[in-house]
Amino acid sequence: MIEFEGVWAAYRARDVLVDINLRIDPGERVAIIGPNGAGKSSLLRAMNGTLRPRVGTVRLGGDALARLDRQAIARRLSVVPQAPALPFAARVEEVVGLGRLPHEDPFRGQRAADRAAVSAAIERVGIGALAGRDVRELSLGERQLVLIAMALAQAAPVTVLDEPTVHLDLRHQVETMALLVDLNERDGTTVVAVLHDLGLAGHFFPRLILIDKGAVVADGPPDDVLADERIQLVYGVDPAFVRRSVPLAAV
Amino acid sequence: MATRAEAGRIRLATAGRLDRARSRPGLLFGVGLAALVVTLVLGVGFGTVAIAPGDTLAILAHRLLGLDLGSHWSVATETIVFELRLPRVLSAMVVGVGLSVAGATFQGLLRNPLADPYVLGTASGAALGAAIGILIPIRIALFEFGIVQVFAFAGALLAVGVVYRLSRTSSLAPLTGLLLTGYAVGSLLAAGLALTMYVSGSNLRQIFFFLLGGFDGSSWLQLAGTAPLILGGSLLIMLRAGALNGFLLGEETASNLGVDVRRERVILLGLGSLVTAAAVSVAGLVGFVGLVVPHLVRLVVGPNARRVLPLSAVLGASLMVAADLVARMLGEIPVGVVTAVIGAPFFLILLRQTRSAYEL
């Protein structure tokens, strides 16, 4: 469970989160949407404790984030990063294995249970055929799956993703979304994703949180959040552009 | 002429061998230790007075383990082995361990394949600190470890701290930023060093020999002062290999993987600087070891610091002894010349091959 209580956060003098109050229950699947610079990524960073609130409290599984150390947070919440750069050649299983860092023995490293979790994560995401390959040789879609597998290996009840579909073509976007839905519905993982594509968000997520200028503007089911007036107001575009993909939500 | 298909098969075969090696890090470590013993015997045996490998082993077994292997040797031979050559070879090993482990640490922490104690200006900082230390007429020395070493450490820490801070805030690509900042800070430190030498008066010779480096002044006493720092520091770094692994995908991801980034950054930069400074205070400026060794190791075992650090330590120790041996064979030229001749081309090849960053 993730709870925000009156959270304000700032980068230097600029407020990026303005009085955020929200609650995400275990097993939910939530998309965070909003224009560029609205504070979507800041909301994620406040969730994983890398952005400290100026005022207010963020709770993760009932405990205030400020009271948990990084390892304790990493065991409760995993993050699928946005296309990080890799300084050295590394194999798929080596990158996925990083997900075991909060669990492995600090001196002896990975044990049998850790290796089993890595194999299981690789199988779960369906990239078994890629094991042993250098991740730099993989396509963008495959690399996205490697990062999701890394987060899975972390075995945390909550997984958050920062724009997981941003570099992907339509087929890989849909496949990634389907995988997130499957992880959420079959494994009960709480999934929170920042998404740019309102069509994907409306189709695959039962709850959307719309952020603008650091504040929550709307929070609820897609039909409600993606209402015409609201899109017009927040994005400043003709809602007809959005509606074209939204009917998916009704399917 | 080899056809493309043949070349492909050769590449595949090499990859297959590397695959097997990668799955057997224990075996590799054993091979590294064996190489270490071989270079030890060669390093002790070679010199103006040649000592047979059998005698070398017998003397070492007798003095270190109390074993009598039945061969006989003169007192002079034993003195040469035990008082002159052994401390020299062991010093080279310890310095090789320190520079390689520090190099692997800086590369992992800064996520930069071209980082090493020299490129980052750490060693220049240590050298400037040491030179200033030599000028200060107070000698508080314990095991030849005194104000010079303390200043070398302070200089190393200051240099790496400044380079790291400045390169992070630059608008350049991370790799370019780090290299250029290292160059700029290194040049400034070199100027400081030149100034220090200019005003040093009668101490110039001492500073000059210190910087020139090498292992011909090695003694048991010096080794007793620096080996614990270098080996202890390296061991402490190895115990933090897990945190170092976390930095592979960047600081933000390290944080999300449970690494206390601020704490580990300070500890690892501090330990890396300590080890570098101690190595510089023994050997002077010996470049490129910390760059080349971790790379060779990573090519074989991949990026996992739990394997890269110990294997870099044994390979670095062997290579340093070998470089010192070459330096001695060429008539006592500075060992830094040997490592630079091997290392500089390696650095350039690496620079050509490295893309500024690999997007994952």
Short mmCIF file of C-alpha atoms in Angstrom, two decimals, chain B residues 62-337:
data_model
loop_
_atom_site.label_atom_id
_atom_site.label_comp_id
_atom_site.label_asym_id
_atom_site.label_seq_id
_atom_site.Cartn_x
_atom_site.Cartn_y
_atom_site.Cartn_z
CA HIS B 62 63.11 -22.53 4.32
CA ARG B 63 62.66 -18.96 5.49
CA LEU B 64 58.91 -18.66 5.26
CA LEU B 65 57.70 -22.17 5.99
CA GLY B 66 60.66 -23.69 7.83
CA LEU B 67 60.91 -26.54 5.30
CA ASP B 68 64.26 -28.05 4.34
CA LEU B 69 64.20 -29.01 0.66
CA GLY B 70 67.74 -30.37 0.83
CA SER B 71 69.54 -27.92 -1.46
CA HIS B 72 72.36 -25.68 -0.29
CA TRP B 73 73.08 -22.07 -1.00
CA SER B 74 75.47 -19.38 0.16
CA VAL B 75 74.69 -16.79 2.81
CA ALA B 76 75.12 -14.08 0.15
CA THR B 77 72.48 -15.72 -2.02
CA GLU B 78 70.10 -15.88 0.89
CA THR B 79 70.69 -12.19 1.67
CA ILE B 80 70.07 -11.21 -1.94
CA VAL B 81 66.87 -13.22 -2.04
CA PHE B 82 65.54 -12.28 1.32
CA GLU B 83 66.71 -8.73 1.95
CA LEU B 84 66.80 -7.26 -1.55
CA ARG B 85 64.72 -9.09 -4.09
CA LEU B 86 61.85 -10.48 -2.06
CA PRO B 87 60.79 -7.11 -0.60
CA ARG B 88 61.05 -5.63 -4.08
CA VAL B 89 58.90 -8.31 -5.69
CA LEU B 90 56.37 -8.22 -2.86
CA SER B 91 56.20 -4.42 -3.08
CA ALA B 92 55.50 -4.68 -6.80
CA MET B 93 52.76 -7.22 -6.08
CA VAL B 94 51.13 -5.10 -3.42
CA VAL B 95 51.22 -2.00 -5.62
CA GLY B 96 49.81 -4.03 -8.53
CA VAL B 97 46.95 -5.20 -6.31
CA GLY B 98 46.25 -1.66 -5.11
CA LEU B 99 46.26 0.06 -8.50
CA SER B 100 44.13 -2.66 -10.12
CA VAL B 101 41.55 -2.78 -7.36
CA ALA B 102 41.40 1.03 -7.21
CA GLY B 103 41.01 1.14 -11.00
CA ALA B 104 38.18 -1.40 -10.97
CA THR B 105 36.52 0.55 -8.15
CA PHE B 106 36.71 3.91 -9.91
CA GLN B 107 35.50 2.39 -13.18
CA GLY B 108 32.52 0.77 -11.50
CA LEU B 109 31.61 3.70 -9.29
CA LEU B 110 31.94 6.36 -11.98
CA ARG B 111 30.47 3.97 -14.56
CA ASN B 112 33.27 4.80 -16.87
CA PRO B 113 35.50 2.27 -18.60
CA LEU B 114 38.28 4.83 -18.95
CA ALA B 115 38.46 5.83 -15.31
CA ASP B 116 41.64 4.89 -13.48
CA PRO B 117 43.67 6.47 -10.70
CA TYR B 118 45.81 8.35 -13.25
CA VAL B 119 43.17 9.51 -15.70
CA LEU B 120 41.15 10.93 -12.80
CA GLY B 121 44.03 12.93 -11.40
CA THR B 122 44.00 10.88 -8.17
CA ALA B 123 47.60 9.84 -8.59
CA SER B 124 48.68 13.39 -9.53
CA GLY B 125 46.94 14.61 -6.40
CA ALA B 126 48.78 12.00 -4.36
CA ALA B 127 52.08 12.98 -5.98
CA LEU B 128 51.56 16.69 -5.27
CA GLY B 129 50.56 15.90 -1.70
CA ALA B 130 53.63 13.71 -1.24
CA ALA B 131 55.93 16.38 -2.71
CA ILE B 132 54.54 18.98 -0.32
CA GLY B 133 54.91 16.43 2.48
CA ILE B 134 58.59 15.96 1.61
CA LEU B 135 59.11 19.72 1.90
CA ILE B 136 57.65 19.92 5.38
CA PRO B 137 60.56 19.48 7.76
CA ILE B 138 58.65 17.47 10.36
CA ARG B 139 59.16 13.75 10.41
CA ILE B 140 56.69 11.72 12.38
CA ALA B 141 57.22 8.32 10.91
CA LEU B 142 56.01 4.95 11.98
CA PHE B 143 57.21 2.14 9.72
CA GLU B 144 58.36 4.81 7.25
CA PHE B 145 54.77 5.90 7.16
CA GLY B 146 54.39 9.52 8.06
CA ILE B 147 53.52 12.95 6.91
CA VAL B 148 54.38 12.22 3.26
CA GLN B 149 51.82 9.42 3.10
CA VAL B 150 49.19 11.44 4.92
CA PHE B 151 49.64 14.30 2.47
CA ALA B 152 49.57 11.87 -0.46
CA PHE B 153 46.23 10.54 0.77
CA ALA B 154 44.81 14.01 1.26
CA GLY B 155 45.95 14.99 -2.23
CA ALA B 156 44.42 11.89 -3.79
CA LEU B 157 41.10 12.36 -2.02
CA LEU B 158 40.95 16.04 -2.90
CA ALA B 159 41.72 15.39 -6.58
CA VAL B 160 39.13 12.64 -7.01
CA GLY B 161 36.54 14.64 -5.09
CA VAL B 162 37.04 17.75 -7.25
CA VAL B 163 37.07 15.79 -10.53
CA TYR B 164 33.95 13.90 -9.55
CA ARG B 165 32.02 17.00 -8.46
CA LEU B 166 32.97 19.08 -11.47
CA SER B 167 32.30 16.34 -14.02
CA ARG B 168 28.84 15.70 -12.59
CA THR B 169 27.74 19.27 -13.02
CA SER B 170 29.19 19.68 -16.52
CA SER B 171 26.80 19.74 -19.44
CA LEU B 172 28.97 17.38 -21.50
CA ALA B 173 28.33 13.69 -21.98
CA PRO B 174 29.41 11.85 -18.80
CA LEU B 175 32.43 10.19 -20.41
CA THR B 176 33.74 13.35 -22.08
CA GLY B 177 33.02 15.41 -18.99
CA LEU B 178 34.96 13.09 -16.72
CA LEU B 179 37.97 12.78 -19.02
CA LEU B 180 38.18 16.51 -19.68
CA THR B 181 37.73 17.40 -16.02
CA GLY B 182 40.36 14.82 -15.06
CA TYR B 183 42.70 16.34 -17.63
CA ALA B 184 42.11 19.89 -16.45
CA VAL B 185 42.48 19.09 -12.77
CA GLY B 186 45.48 16.84 -13.53
CA SER B 187 47.17 19.70 -15.41
CA LEU B 188 46.58 22.07 -12.54
CA LEU B 189 48.04 19.53 -10.12
CA ALA B 190 51.02 19.02 -12.41
CA ALA B 191 51.59 22.78 -12.39
CA GLY B 192 51.39 22.71 -8.60
CA LEU B 193 53.89 19.89 -8.57
CA ALA B 194 56.26 21.82 -10.88
CA LEU B 195 55.99 24.84 -8.59
CA THR B 196 56.65 22.70 -5.52
CA MET B 197 59.73 21.22 -7.16
CA TYR B 198 60.89 24.70 -8.19
CA VAL B 199 60.82 25.98 -4.63
CA SER B 200 62.05 22.74 -3.07
CA GLY B 201 65.76 23.61 -3.13
CA SER B 202 67.83 20.78 -1.69
CA ASN B 203 64.83 18.46 -1.54
CA LEU B 204 64.41 18.42 -5.32
CA ARG B 205 66.36 15.21 -5.76
CA GLN B 206 64.24 13.42 -3.18
CA ILE B 207 60.99 14.54 -4.82
CA PHE B 208 62.31 13.64 -8.25
CA PHE B 209 63.17 10.10 -7.24
CA PHE B 210 59.89 9.74 -5.48
CA LEU B 211 58.00 10.69 -8.63
CA LEU B 212 60.12 8.64 -10.96
CA GLY B 213 58.96 5.68 -9.04
CA GLY B 214 60.00 2.10 -9.22
CA PHE B 215 60.75 -0.54 -6.69
CA ASP B 216 64.53 -0.41 -6.27
CA GLY B 217 64.25 1.30 -2.90
CA SER B 218 61.87 -1.30 -1.50
CA SER B 219 62.50 -2.63 1.99
CA TRP B 220 60.70 -4.80 4.51
CA LEU B 221 60.14 -1.73 6.64
CA GLN B 222 58.42 0.19 3.85
CA LEU B 223 56.37 -2.86 2.96
CA ALA B 224 55.25 -3.24 6.58
CA GLY B 225 53.96 0.33 6.50
CA THR B 226 52.09 0.27 3.22
CA ALA B 227 51.04 -3.35 2.59
CA PRO B 228 48.42 -3.32 5.38
CA LEU B 229 46.89 -0.13 3.96
CA ILE B 230 46.79 -1.37 0.38
CA LEU B 231 45.72 -4.95 1.12
CA GLY B 232 43.34 -3.90 3.89
CA GLY B 233 41.80 -1.18 1.73
CA SER B 234 41.45 -3.57 -1.19
CA LEU B 235 39.80 -6.17 1.02
CA LEU B 236 37.33 -3.60 2.38
CA ILE B 237 36.48 -2.63 -1.21
CA MET B 238 35.92 -6.30 -2.09
CA LEU B 239 33.53 -6.64 0.83
CA ARG B 240 31.45 -3.86 -0.77
CA ALA B 241 31.38 -5.51 -4.19
CA GLY B 242 27.59 -5.84 -4.00
CA ALA B 243 27.13 -2.08 -3.66
CA LEU B 244 29.60 -1.51 -6.48
CA ASN B 245 27.49 -3.82 -8.67
CA GLY B 246 24.45 -1.68 -7.92
CA PHE B 247 26.09 1.28 -9.68
CA LEU B 248 26.15 -0.60 -13.02
CA LEU B 249 22.88 1.01 -14.16
CA GLY B 250 23.51 4.39 -12.56
CA GLU B 251 23.09 6.01 -9.16
CA GLU B 252 19.32 6.33 -9.32
CA THR B 253 18.91 2.63 -10.09
CA ALA B 254 21.52 1.74 -7.47
CA SER B 255 19.36 3.57 -4.98
CA ASN B 256 16.27 1.66 -6.12
CA LEU B 257 18.19 -1.61 -5.77
CA GLY B 258 18.74 -0.85 -2.09
CA VAL B 259 22.19 0.79 -2.19
CA ASP B 260 22.71 3.79 0.08
CA VAL B 261 24.30 5.74 -2.77
CA ARG B 262 25.69 8.67 -0.82
CA ARG B 263 27.29 6.48 1.84
CA GLU B 264 28.75 3.93 -0.57
CA ARG B 265 30.06 6.65 -2.89
CA VAL B 266 31.96 8.29 -0.05
CA ILE B 267 33.29 4.97 1.28
CA LEU B 268 34.36 3.60 -2.09
CA LEU B 269 35.93 6.86 -3.31
CA GLY B 270 37.72 7.15 0.04
CA LEU B 271 39.03 3.59 0.02
CA GLY B 272 40.05 3.85 -3.65
CA SER B 273 41.95 7.07 -2.90
CA LEU B 274 43.59 5.57 0.19
CA VAL B 275 44.80 2.55 -1.77
CA THR B 276 46.02 4.73 -4.65
CA ALA B 277 47.86 7.09 -2.32
CA ALA B 278 49.58 4.21 -0.53
CA ALA B 279 50.57 2.69 -3.88
CA VAL B 280 51.93 6.02 -5.12
CA SER B 281 53.91 6.45 -1.92
CA VAL B 282 55.63 3.11 -2.56
CA ALA B 283 56.12 3.17 -6.30
CA GLY B 284 55.76 6.78 -7.41
CA LEU B 285 53.79 7.35 -10.59
CA VAL B 286 53.11 4.06 -12.33
CA GLY B 287 50.32 4.56 -14.84
CA PHE B 288 47.82 2.45 -16.75
CA VAL B 289 47.91 -0.68 -14.55
CA GLY B 290 44.59 0.28 -12.98
CA LEU B 291 43.10 0.82 -16.41
CA VAL B 292 44.32 -2.25 -18.26
CA VAL B 293 43.93 -4.97 -15.66
CA PRO B 294 40.23 -4.60 -14.76
CA HIS B 295 39.43 -4.48 -18.48
CA LEU B 296 41.17 -7.70 -19.28
CA VAL B 297 39.41 -9.33 -16.35
CA ARG B 298 36.00 -7.98 -17.37
CA LEU B 299 36.45 -9.32 -20.89
CA VAL B 300 36.65 -12.81 -19.42
CA VAL B 301 34.30 -12.81 -16.42
CA GLY B 302 31.80 -10.05 -17.16
CA PRO B 303 30.96 -7.00 -15.06
CA ASN B 304 30.23 -8.63 -11.66
CA ALA B 305 32.47 -6.85 -9.15
CA ARG B 306 32.51 -9.93 -6.90
CA ARG B 307 34.65 -11.59 -9.56
CA VAL B 308 36.29 -8.56 -11.16
CA LEU B 309 37.87 -7.26 -7.93
CA PRO B 310 39.70 -10.40 -6.70
CA LEU B 311 40.76 -11.45 -10.19
CA SER B 312 42.04 -7.91 -10.91
CA ALA B 313 44.04 -8.12 -7.69
CA VAL B 314 45.90 -11.33 -8.65
CA LEU B 315 46.36 -10.34 -12.30
CA GLY B 316 47.51 -6.84 -11.32
CA ALA B 317 50.06 -8.29 -8.90
CA SER B 318 51.52 -10.60 -11.57
CA LEU B 319 51.60 -7.90 -14.22
CA MET B 320 53.32 -5.41 -11.93
CA VAL B 321 56.07 -7.91 -11.07
CA ALA B 322 56.46 -8.71 -14.78
CA ALA B 323 56.68 -4.99 -15.64
CA ASP B 324 59.29 -4.49 -12.92
CA LEU B 325 61.21 -7.48 -14.31
CA VAL B 326 61.20 -5.93 -17.79
CA ALA B 327 62.33 -2.62 -16.31
CA ARG B 328 65.23 -4.37 -14.57
CA MET B 329 66.18 -6.30 -17.72
CA LEU B 330 66.34 -3.04 -19.66
CA GLY B 331 68.88 -1.68 -17.18
CA GLU B 332 66.79 -0.32 -14.30
CA ILE B 333 64.64 2.03 -16.33
CA PRO B 334 61.66 3.44 -14.35
CA VAL B 335 58.87 0.87 -14.21
CA GLY B 336 56.34 3.61 -15.07
CA VAL B 337 57.93 3.78 -18.51
#
